[in-house]
Short mmCIF file of C-alpha atoms in Angstrom, two decimals:
data_model
loop_
_atom_site.label_atom_id
_atom_site.label_comp_id
_atom_site.label_asym_id
_atom_site.label_seq_id
_atom_site.Cartn_x
_atom_site.Cartn_y
_atom_site.Cartn_z
CA UNK A 1 -31.39 -11.21 -32.73
CA UNK A 2 -29.41 -14.29 -33.31
CA UNK A 3 -26.99 -16.25 -30.66
CA UNK A 4 -23.78 -14.84 -31.47
CA UNK A 5 -25.20 -11.20 -30.79
CA UNK A 6 -26.91 -12.05 -27.16
CA UNK A 7 -23.87 -14.17 -26.55
CA UNK A 8 -21.88 -10.88 -26.93
CA UNK A 9 -24.35 -8.12 -24.89
CA UNK A 10 -24.15 -10.86 -22.16
CA UNK A 11 -20.67 -10.81 -21.86
CA UNK A 12 -20.06 -6.99 -22.15
CA UNK A 13 -22.88 -6.37 -19.53
CA UNK A 14 -21.54 -8.96 -16.74
CA UNK A 15 -18.07 -7.44 -17.43
CA UNK A 16 -18.86 -4.09 -16.63
CA UNK A 17 -20.80 -4.98 -13.68
CA UNK A 18 -18.16 -6.95 -11.92
CA UNK A 19 -15.38 -4.46 -13.08
CA UNK A 20 -17.47 -1.95 -11.50
CA UNK A 21 -17.58 -3.97 -8.03
CA UNK A 22 -13.60 -4.43 -8.46
CA UNK A 23 -13.52 -1.28 -8.83
CA UNK A 24 -15.17 0.37 -6.01
CA UNK A 25 -13.23 -2.35 -3.94
CA UNK A 26 -10.14 -0.61 -4.95
CA UNK A 27 -11.44 2.76 -4.41
CA UNK A 28 -12.71 2.15 -0.75
CA UNK A 29 -9.80 1.00 0.35
CA UNK A 30 -7.42 3.05 1.87
CA UNK A 31 -3.57 4.09 1.35
CA UNK A 32 -3.25 2.09 -1.88
CA UNK A 33 0.12 0.82 -3.40
CA UNK A 34 1.02 2.08 -6.66
CA UNK A 35 0.38 -1.42 -8.36
CA UNK A 36 -3.06 -1.25 -7.22
CA UNK A 37 -3.49 1.91 -8.65
CA UNK A 38 -2.54 0.57 -11.88
CA UNK A 39 -5.14 -2.19 -11.42
CA UNK A 40 -7.75 0.39 -10.89
CA UNK A 41 -6.42 2.31 -14.15
CA UNK A 42 -6.26 -1.24 -15.95
CA UNK A 43 -9.84 -2.12 -14.62
CA UNK A 44 -11.56 0.97 -15.70
CA UNK A 45 -10.17 0.97 -19.12
CA UNK A 46 -11.19 -2.78 -19.25
CA UNK A 47 -14.85 -1.64 -18.11
CA UNK A 48 -14.79 1.22 -20.38
CA UNK A 49 -13.68 -1.05 -23.39
CA UNK A 50 -16.53 -3.47 -22.55
CA UNK A 51 -18.87 -0.84 -22.11
CA UNK A 52 -18.20 0.75 -25.71
CA UNK A 53 -18.24 -2.95 -27.65
CA UNK A 54 -21.60 -3.23 -25.93
CA UNK A 55 -23.02 -0.06 -27.16
CA UNK A 56 -21.13 -1.07 -30.40
CA UNK A 57 -23.10 -4.13 -30.83
CA UNK A 58 -26.57 -2.67 -30.00
CA UNK A 59 -25.92 0.26 -32.50
CA UNK A 60 -24.73 -2.59 -35.21
CA UNK A 61 -28.08 -4.26 -35.06
CA UNK A 62 -29.75 -1.27 -36.52
CA UNK A 63 -27.20 0.70 -37.92
CA UNK A 64 -24.26 -0.27 -40.28
CA UNK A 65 -22.07 1.36 -42.79
CA UNK A 66 -18.35 0.53 -44.15
CA UNK A 67 -17.22 3.90 -42.64
CA UNK A 68 -19.08 2.80 -39.11
CA UNK A 69 -17.82 -0.55 -38.99
CA UNK A 70 -14.14 0.44 -40.07
CA UNK A 71 -13.93 3.12 -37.87
CA UNK A 72 -15.43 1.14 -35.00
CA UNK A 73 -13.01 -1.84 -35.27
CA UNK A 74 -9.85 0.42 -35.21
CA UNK A 75 -10.88 1.70 -31.90
CA UNK A 76 -11.59 -1.69 -30.59
CA UNK A 77 -7.96 -2.92 -32.18
CA UNK A 78 -6.16 -0.20 -31.11
CA UNK A 79 -8.14 -0.67 -27.28
CA UNK A 80 -7.37 -4.22 -27.68
CA UNK A 81 -3.47 -3.69 -27.46
CA UNK A 82 -3.87 -0.62 -24.89
CA UNK A 83 -5.22 -3.21 -22.46
CA UNK A 84 -2.13 -5.41 -22.83
CA UNK A 85 0.22 -2.32 -22.54
CA UNK A 86 -1.78 -1.55 -19.18
CA UNK A 87 -1.69 -5.21 -17.89
CA UNK A 88 1.84 -4.83 -18.47
CA UNK A 89 2.07 -1.73 -16.76
CA UNK A 90 0.50 -3.09 -13.70
CA UNK A 91 2.73 -6.21 -13.80
CA UNK A 92 5.90 -4.44 -13.91
CA UNK A 93 4.60 -2.26 -10.78
CA UNK A 94 3.53 -5.70 -8.81
CA UNK A 95 6.99 -6.55 -7.77
CA UNK A 96 9.61 -4.72 -9.25
CA UNK A 97 11.58 -6.47 -12.11
CA UNK A 98 15.26 -6.94 -12.17
CA UNK A 99 16.49 -3.49 -13.52
CA UNK A 100 17.88 -4.83 -16.97
CA UNK A 101 14.85 -7.32 -17.61
CA UNK A 102 12.36 -4.19 -16.72
CA UNK A 103 14.35 -2.02 -19.35
CA UNK A 104 14.61 -4.70 -22.10
CA UNK A 105 10.46 -5.82 -21.42
CA UNK A 106 9.52 -1.92 -21.39
CA UNK A 107 11.58 -0.85 -24.44
CA UNK A 108 9.53 -4.01 -26.15
CA UNK A 109 6.68 -3.10 -24.83
CA UNK A 110 6.28 0.55 -25.95
CA UNK A 111 8.11 -0.03 -29.31
CA UNK A 112 5.24 -2.85 -30.32
CA UNK A 113 2.48 -0.92 -28.91
CA UNK A 114 3.44 1.64 -31.22
CA UNK A 115 4.45 -0.10 -34.13
CA UNK A 116 0.89 -1.93 -34.05
CA UNK A 117 -0.91 1.26 -33.14
CA UNK A 118 0.73 2.39 -36.15
CA UNK A 119 -0.56 -0.35 -38.51
CA UNK A 120 -4.01 -0.44 -37.26
CA UNK A 121 -4.06 3.07 -38.36
CA UNK A 122 -2.72 2.30 -41.55
CA UNK A 123 -5.23 -0.40 -42.24
CA UNK A 124 -7.89 2.25 -42.64
CA UNK A 125 -6.02 2.69 -45.97
CA UNK A 126 -4.54 -0.63 -47.04
CA UNK A 127 -6.88 -3.14 -45.60
CA UNK A 128 -4.14 -5.01 -44.38
CA UNK A 129 -6.06 -6.43 -41.48
CA UNK A 130 -9.64 -6.33 -42.23
CA UNK A 131 -12.04 -4.32 -44.35
CA UNK A 132 -15.95 -3.60 -44.41
CA UNK A 133 -18.18 -4.97 -47.44
CA UNK A 134 -21.40 -3.78 -47.67
CA UNK A 135 -21.57 -2.71 -43.67
CA UNK A 136 -20.30 -6.19 -42.92
CA UNK A 137 -16.81 -6.87 -41.21
CA UNK A 138 -14.64 -8.65 -43.39
CA UNK A 139 -11.20 -10.00 -42.14
CA UNK A 140 -7.91 -10.43 -44.53
CA UNK A 141 -5.72 -13.43 -44.47
CA UNK A 142 -3.05 -11.91 -42.31
CA UNK A 143 -5.63 -10.70 -39.84
CA UNK A 144 -3.96 -12.52 -37.20
CA UNK A 145 -0.57 -10.41 -37.58
CA UNK A 146 -3.20 -7.74 -35.95
CA UNK A 147 -2.52 -9.63 -32.65
CA UNK A 148 0.96 -10.26 -32.68
CA UNK A 149 1.51 -7.48 -29.85
CA UNK A 150 -0.60 -9.29 -27.62
CA UNK A 151 0.45 -12.30 -28.72
CA UNK A 152 4.42 -11.01 -28.03
CA UNK A 153 3.81 -9.26 -24.76
CA UNK A 154 1.28 -11.99 -23.21
CA UNK A 155 4.41 -14.69 -23.99
CA UNK A 156 6.82 -12.31 -22.42
CA UNK A 157 4.68 -11.70 -18.74
CA UNK A 158 4.04 -15.58 -18.87
CA UNK A 159 7.96 -16.26 -19.18
CA UNK A 160 9.06 -13.60 -16.94
CA UNK A 161 6.24 -14.21 -14.11
CA UNK A 162 7.51 -17.95 -14.38
CA UNK A 163 11.15 -16.98 -14.21
CA UNK A 164 10.48 -14.24 -11.46
CA UNK A 165 12.25 -15.37 -7.87
CA UNK A 166 10.30 -12.52 -6.07
CA UNK A 167 6.73 -14.17 -7.27
CA UNK A 168 5.25 -16.91 -5.33
CA UNK A 169 3.46 -20.07 -6.74
CA UNK A 170 0.18 -18.78 -5.94
CA UNK A 171 1.34 -15.40 -7.98
CA UNK A 172 3.39 -16.96 -11.17
CA UNK A 173 -0.42 -19.19 -11.69
CA UNK A 174 -2.31 -16.08 -11.20
CA UNK A 175 -0.22 -14.55 -14.35
CA UNK A 176 0.11 -17.35 -16.37
CA UNK A 177 -3.44 -18.04 -16.31
CA UNK A 178 -4.13 -14.36 -16.98
CA UNK A 179 -1.59 -14.54 -20.01
CA UNK A 180 -2.65 -17.89 -21.43
CA UNK A 181 -6.63 -17.52 -21.35
CA UNK A 182 -6.66 -14.39 -23.74
CA UNK A 183 -3.69 -15.97 -25.80
CA UNK A 184 -5.79 -19.25 -26.60
CA UNK A 185 -9.07 -17.27 -26.93
CA UNK A 186 -7.72 -15.13 -29.71
CA UNK A 187 -6.95 -18.02 -32.00
CA UNK A 188 -10.18 -19.68 -30.55
CA UNK A 189 -12.19 -16.32 -31.72
CA UNK A 190 -10.50 -16.55 -35.16
CA UNK A 191 -12.32 -20.09 -35.80
CA UNK A 192 -15.63 -19.31 -34.05
CA UNK A 193 -16.34 -15.76 -35.53
CA UNK A 194 -18.80 -13.07 -34.34
CA UNK A 195 -18.61 -14.50 -30.64
CA UNK A 196 -16.68 -12.34 -28.57
CA UNK A 197 -14.42 -15.30 -26.73
CA UNK A 198 -11.67 -13.06 -26.55
CA UNK A 199 -13.64 -10.71 -23.82
CA UNK A 200 -15.04 -13.69 -22.10
CA UNK A 201 -11.71 -15.09 -21.37
CA UNK A 202 -10.78 -11.58 -20.23
CA UNK A 203 -13.34 -11.53 -17.45
CA UNK A 204 -12.41 -15.28 -16.28
CA UNK A 205 -8.63 -14.11 -16.08
CA UNK A 206 -9.66 -10.71 -14.40
CA UNK A 207 -11.68 -12.71 -11.99
CA UNK A 208 -8.95 -15.10 -11.24
CA UNK A 209 -6.49 -12.30 -10.57
CA UNK A 210 -8.54 -10.48 -8.51
CA UNK A 211 -9.66 -13.43 -6.40
CA UNK A 212 -5.52 -14.63 -6.06
CA UNK A 213 -4.42 -11.33 -5.56
CA UNK A 214 -7.14 -10.90 -2.85
CA UNK A 215 -6.15 -13.88 -0.78
CA UNK A 216 -2.62 -12.41 -1.14
CA UNK A 217 -3.58 -9.19 0.07
CA UNK A 218 -4.81 -10.75 2.97
CA UNK A 219 -1.83 -12.92 4.01
CA UNK A 220 0.38 -10.33 3.34
CA UNK A 221 -1.93 -7.81 6.05
CA UNK A 222 -2.02 -11.00 8.41
CA UNK A 223 2.06 -10.55 8.18
CA UNK A 224 1.71 -6.72 8.81
CA UNK A 225 -0.32 -7.31 11.74
CA UNK A 226 2.18 -9.97 13.10
CA UNK A 227 4.98 -7.84 12.59
CA UNK A 228 2.95 -4.98 14.22
CA UNK A 229 2.29 -7.25 17.36
CA UNK A 230 5.91 -8.42 17.47
CA UNK A 231 7.09 -4.51 17.22
CA UNK A 232 4.35 -3.54 19.86
CA UNK A 233 5.85 -6.71 22.06
CA UNK A 234 9.41 -5.08 21.70
CA UNK A 235 8.45 -1.79 22.79
CA UNK A 236 6.81 -2.93 25.80
CA UNK A 237 9.57 -5.34 26.84
CA UNK A 238 11.75 -2.38 26.45
CA UNK A 239 10.08 -0.17 28.72
CA UNK A 240 9.95 -3.08 31.70
CA UNK A 241 13.69 -3.69 32.18
CA UNK A 242 14.71 -4.94 35.36
CA UNK A 243 17.22 -1.90 36.06
CA UNK A 244 14.16 0.44 35.50
CA UNK A 245 12.12 -1.80 38.01
CA UNK A 246 14.65 -2.29 40.46
CA UNK A 247 15.51 1.53 40.37
CA UNK A 248 12.12 2.83 40.68
CA UNK A 249 11.47 0.25 43.95
CA UNK A 250 14.42 1.38 45.46
CA UNK A 251 13.73 4.61 45.20
CA UNK A 252 10.13 3.95 46.60
CA UNK A 253 11.61 2.06 49.13
CA UNK A 254 13.92 5.01 50.40
CA UNK A 255 10.61 7.05 50.60
CA UNK A 256 8.64 5.28 53.17
CA UNK A 257 10.78 6.04 55.94
CA UNK A 258 11.36 9.55 54.54
CA UNK A 259 7.88 10.49 53.27
CA UNK A 260 5.25 7.70 53.41
CA UNK A 261 2.62 9.75 51.87
CA UNK A 262 4.97 10.90 48.48
CA UNK A 263 5.88 7.12 48.46
CA UNK A 264 2.37 5.82 48.36
CA UNK A 265 1.75 8.29 45.62
CA UNK A 266 5.02 6.78 43.89
CA UNK A 267 4.01 3.07 44.27
CA UNK A 268 0.43 3.85 42.53
CA UNK A 269 2.29 5.45 39.79
CA UNK A 270 4.86 3.02 39.36
CA UNK A 271 1.70 0.49 39.61
CA UNK A 272 -0.30 2.23 37.17
CA UNK A 273 2.98 2.23 34.91
CA UNK A 274 3.34 -1.38 34.74
CA UNK A 275 -0.45 -1.91 34.04
CA UNK A 276 -0.41 0.48 30.95
CA UNK A 277 2.34 -1.23 29.91
CA UNK A 278 1.18 -4.70 30.40
CA UNK A 279 -2.22 -3.92 28.83
CA UNK A 280 -0.89 -2.58 25.70
CA UNK A 281 0.75 -5.74 24.51
CA UNK A 282 -3.15 -7.17 23.69
CA UNK A 283 -4.30 -3.65 22.53
CA UNK A 284 -4.86 -3.52 18.60
CA UNK A 285 -6.63 -0.60 18.44
CA UNK A 286 -6.25 3.13 19.08
CA UNK A 287 -6.55 4.63 21.63
CA UNK A 288 -7.20 8.55 22.90
CA UNK A 289 -4.42 11.05 22.97
CA UNK A 290 -5.16 11.64 26.16
CA UNK A 291 -4.88 8.31 27.40
CA UNK A 292 -1.02 8.05 26.29
CA UNK A 293 -0.35 11.32 27.82
CA UNK A 294 -1.69 10.25 31.24
CA UNK A 295 0.97 7.35 30.96
CA UNK A 296 3.78 9.68 29.65
CA UNK A 297 2.69 12.15 32.93
CA UNK A 298 3.08 8.71 34.78
CA UNK A 299 6.73 7.70 34.07
CA UNK A 300 7.68 10.99 34.10
CA UNK A 301 6.40 11.33 38.02
CA UNK A 302 8.57 7.98 38.66
CA UNK A 303 11.76 9.82 36.75
CA UNK A 304 11.43 13.15 38.42
CA UNK A 305 11.36 10.89 41.80
CA UNK A 306 15.12 9.53 41.08
CA UNK A 307 16.30 12.48 39.59
CA UNK A 308 14.47 15.65 40.48
CA UNK A 309 15.23 18.93 38.88
CA UNK A 310 17.46 17.21 36.17
CA UNK A 311 14.39 16.93 34.25
CA UNK A 312 12.20 19.73 33.72
CA UNK A 313 8.90 19.13 31.56
CA UNK A 314 6.99 21.99 29.71
CA UNK A 315 3.35 21.02 28.31
CA UNK A 316 2.25 22.88 25.50
CA UNK A 317 -0.73 20.68 24.61
CA UNK A 318 -3.09 22.30 22.01
CA UNK A 319 -5.35 19.81 21.19
CA UNK A 320 -6.26 16.35 22.49
CA UNK A 321 -8.76 15.38 20.27
CA UNK A 322 -7.23 12.55 18.24
CA UNK A 323 -6.20 8.70 18.66
CA UNK A 324 -2.90 7.61 18.59
CA UNK A 325 -1.34 3.37 18.77
CA UNK A 326 -0.97 2.79 22.67
CA UNK A 327 3.13 3.03 23.63
CA UNK A 328 3.46 5.27 20.41
CA UNK A 329 4.84 8.46 22.22
CA UNK A 330 5.67 7.40 25.65
CA UNK A 331 8.72 5.40 24.46
CA UNK A 332 9.97 8.59 22.83
CA UNK A 333 9.50 10.50 25.39
CA UNK A 334 11.68 7.94 27.52
CA UNK A 335 14.06 8.25 24.97
CA UNK A 336 14.65 11.44 25.00
CA UNK A 337 15.10 11.50 29.06
CA UNK A 338 17.46 8.59 29.16
CA UNK A 339 19.56 9.16 26.12
CA UNK A 340 19.15 12.80 26.05
CA UNK A 341 18.40 14.64 29.20
CA UNK A 342 20.13 12.40 31.87
CA UNK A 343 23.10 12.53 29.41
CA UNK A 344 24.05 16.12 30.76
CA UNK A 345 25.62 16.96 33.71
CA UNK A 346 22.97 19.11 34.64
CA UNK A 347 20.18 17.58 33.10
CA UNK A 348 17.88 19.72 30.89
CA UNK A 349 14.48 20.29 29.50
CA UNK A 350 11.91 18.20 28.20
CA UNK A 351 9.05 19.79 25.86
CA UNK A 352 5.74 18.09 24.65
CA UNK A 353 3.73 19.79 22.29
CA UNK A 354 0.58 18.90 20.55
CA UNK A 355 -1.13 21.13 17.35
CA UNK A 356 -3.72 20.38 14.63
CA UNK A 357 -2.28 21.49 11.02
CA UNK A 358 -4.90 21.02 8.54
CA UNK A 359 -5.67 17.11 8.15
CA UNK A 360 -3.12 16.33 10.37
CA UNK A 361 -2.34 15.82 14.25
CA UNK A 362 1.45 16.77 15.29
CA UNK A 363 3.54 15.94 18.44
CA UNK A 364 6.64 17.33 19.11
CA UNK A 365 9.08 16.10 21.69
CA UNK A 366 11.65 18.04 22.01
CA UNK A 367 14.51 17.84 24.29
CA UNK A 368 17.98 19.79 24.91
CA UNK A 369 20.36 17.05 25.78
CA UNK A 370 23.52 15.57 24.27
CA UNK A 371 21.76 14.87 21.01
CA UNK A 372 23.07 12.30 18.55
CA UNK A 373 23.47 11.80 14.49
CA UNK A 374 19.96 11.32 13.18
CA UNK A 375 21.27 8.61 10.42
CA UNK A 376 21.99 6.10 13.30
CA UNK A 377 18.57 5.30 14.07
CA UNK A 378 18.39 3.99 10.64
CA UNK A 379 21.41 1.86 10.83
CA UNK A 380 20.29 0.14 14.41
CA UNK A 381 16.91 -0.92 14.66
CA UNK A 382 17.50 -1.33 18.90
CA UNK A 383 18.60 1.99 19.41
CA UNK A 384 16.59 4.40 21.34
CA UNK A 385 13.85 1.72 22.62
CA UNK A 386 12.90 0.06 18.93
CA UNK A 387 12.22 3.70 17.30
CA UNK A 388 11.83 2.14 14.27
CA UNK A 389 9.65 -0.33 15.67
CA UNK A 390 7.63 2.83 16.53
CA UNK A 391 8.21 3.97 13.56
CA UNK A 392 6.79 0.72 11.51
CA UNK A 393 3.50 0.81 13.92
CA UNK A 394 2.49 4.21 13.23
CA UNK A 395 3.03 3.95 9.42
CA UNK A 396 1.04 0.95 9.09
CA UNK A 397 -1.25 1.31 11.94
CA UNK A 398 -2.85 5.06 11.35
CA UNK A 399 -1.00 5.85 7.98
CA UNK A 400 1.27 8.42 9.91
CA UNK A 401 5.04 9.52 9.96
CA UNK A 402 8.12 9.78 12.46
CA UNK A 403 10.46 12.84 11.80
CA UNK A 404 13.94 13.05 14.01
CA UNK A 405 15.93 15.83 14.02
CA UNK A 406 19.22 15.55 15.98
CA UNK A 407 22.53 16.47 16.32
CA UNK A 408 25.22 16.20 18.80
CA UNK A 409 25.40 18.90 21.33
CA UNK A 410 22.13 20.52 20.39
CA UNK A 411 19.78 18.12 21.42
CA UNK A 412 17.07 16.32 19.54
CA UNK A 413 13.18 17.03 18.38
CA UNK A 414 11.03 13.86 17.11
CA UNK A 415 7.66 14.97 15.13
CA UNK A 416 5.10 12.28 15.30
CA UNK A 417 2.42 13.31 12.52
CA UNK A 418 -0.57 11.06 12.47
CA UNK A 419 -3.14 11.99 9.57
CA UNK A 420 -7.11 11.82 9.86
#
C-alpha cells in the first residue's frame, strides 16, 4: 500500500467521522431553520461522497479494469459538481440574496451544472477529460476543463459573499475560505497526482464553516434570549401600571370600612399579583400552566372587586398538564377584560378554555366585548399589552403560536397553541 493510498483512505475515514458528528448535532437540534436543513443535506451528501470514495480506493487495490475506472471516476466527477451545487443551495438560503442576484446566480448554477454533468457523461464515449488504459486512470490535456463548473460557482459565491451587505465580517471570511481552499486544492491536486488533496481541503473548509457558523448561531441565540428577556420586562411593566395599582388600593381602602374580611382577602390577592409579576421578570424557565392559571384568577378577582357583575368568567379547563412561559396567558386575559368586556356598558363574559389535541395543548381566551380589527395587532406593537411581545416569547421559548380572531362588535378569540 503506497503513501497516496494511505493518505486517501485516512482522509476519507476522517471526513466520514467528522461529518457524521456534525450531522448528528444538526439532527438533535430542535426547530432547524431552512438554511440548516440545506446544510444537513450538504453534509449528508458529502459524507456519502467520502464513503463511496473510500470503498472505491479499497476495491481498487485488488481489482481494476478500464470499465470500472471509467464508471467510478465518472460518478466522482458528477458528485464533485453536485457537492458545489448543494453548497450554493445552502449559501443561498443562509441569508436571503437580493432577488435579482439570486435569479442570475440560480440560473447560472443550474445551467452550468446541467452542462458539465452532460459533459461528464459524454466523456465516457469521447475521453475529453480522462480515460483508462490497462486499468489505470489517465487524464487528458483538457482535464482541467471538467472542473469549470466548480471554479465558476466557487468564484461566484466568493464574490457575492464579499459584496453582501447582509453578511458580517465573520460570515464573509467563513464562506470565502470555503471557496478559496477547494479552488486552490483542485489546482494543487492536478500537480500532485494520486493524492486526494481536494478531499482534504473540503474537510478543513467544512470544519471552519461549522465552527464559525456555530459561533454565529450562539451569538444569535444570545441576542434572541436578550430580546425575550426584554419582551418579558415590557410585559411585566405593562402589567404594573400606576392607575391599576392606585385603583386597586383605592378599592381595598373603601372595603376596609365596609367589609374588613373582604378587604383583607383583596389585599392578599393584590400582594400575590405583584409578587408573581415581579418574580416573572427573572424567571427564564417554563412554569406549570396551573401556576399561570392561579395568577389569572388573582387578577380577575381584583378586577371583579372593582367592577362586580360587569365581568363574568367561565372556566372550561380540560387539561392542566403542560407548561407555559410566565406571563404568557394572563396579559391576554387582561387585554380581553380591559379592551373588550369593560368597553361595553353592561360588561360581558370571558371564557378561558384549555384542551389537548394530538401533540399540542390549546388555550383559548374568548370574550364577547367590543372587538377590534385583527390586523391592528400587527401594526402597533404597544397595543393590547404587547401582544406581539407575548407572541415572540411563545414562538421562541416553546415553539408555540398565537392566533387572533376578532371583529368590531363581535368580540375576540385568542388561541394559544403550545406544542409538545
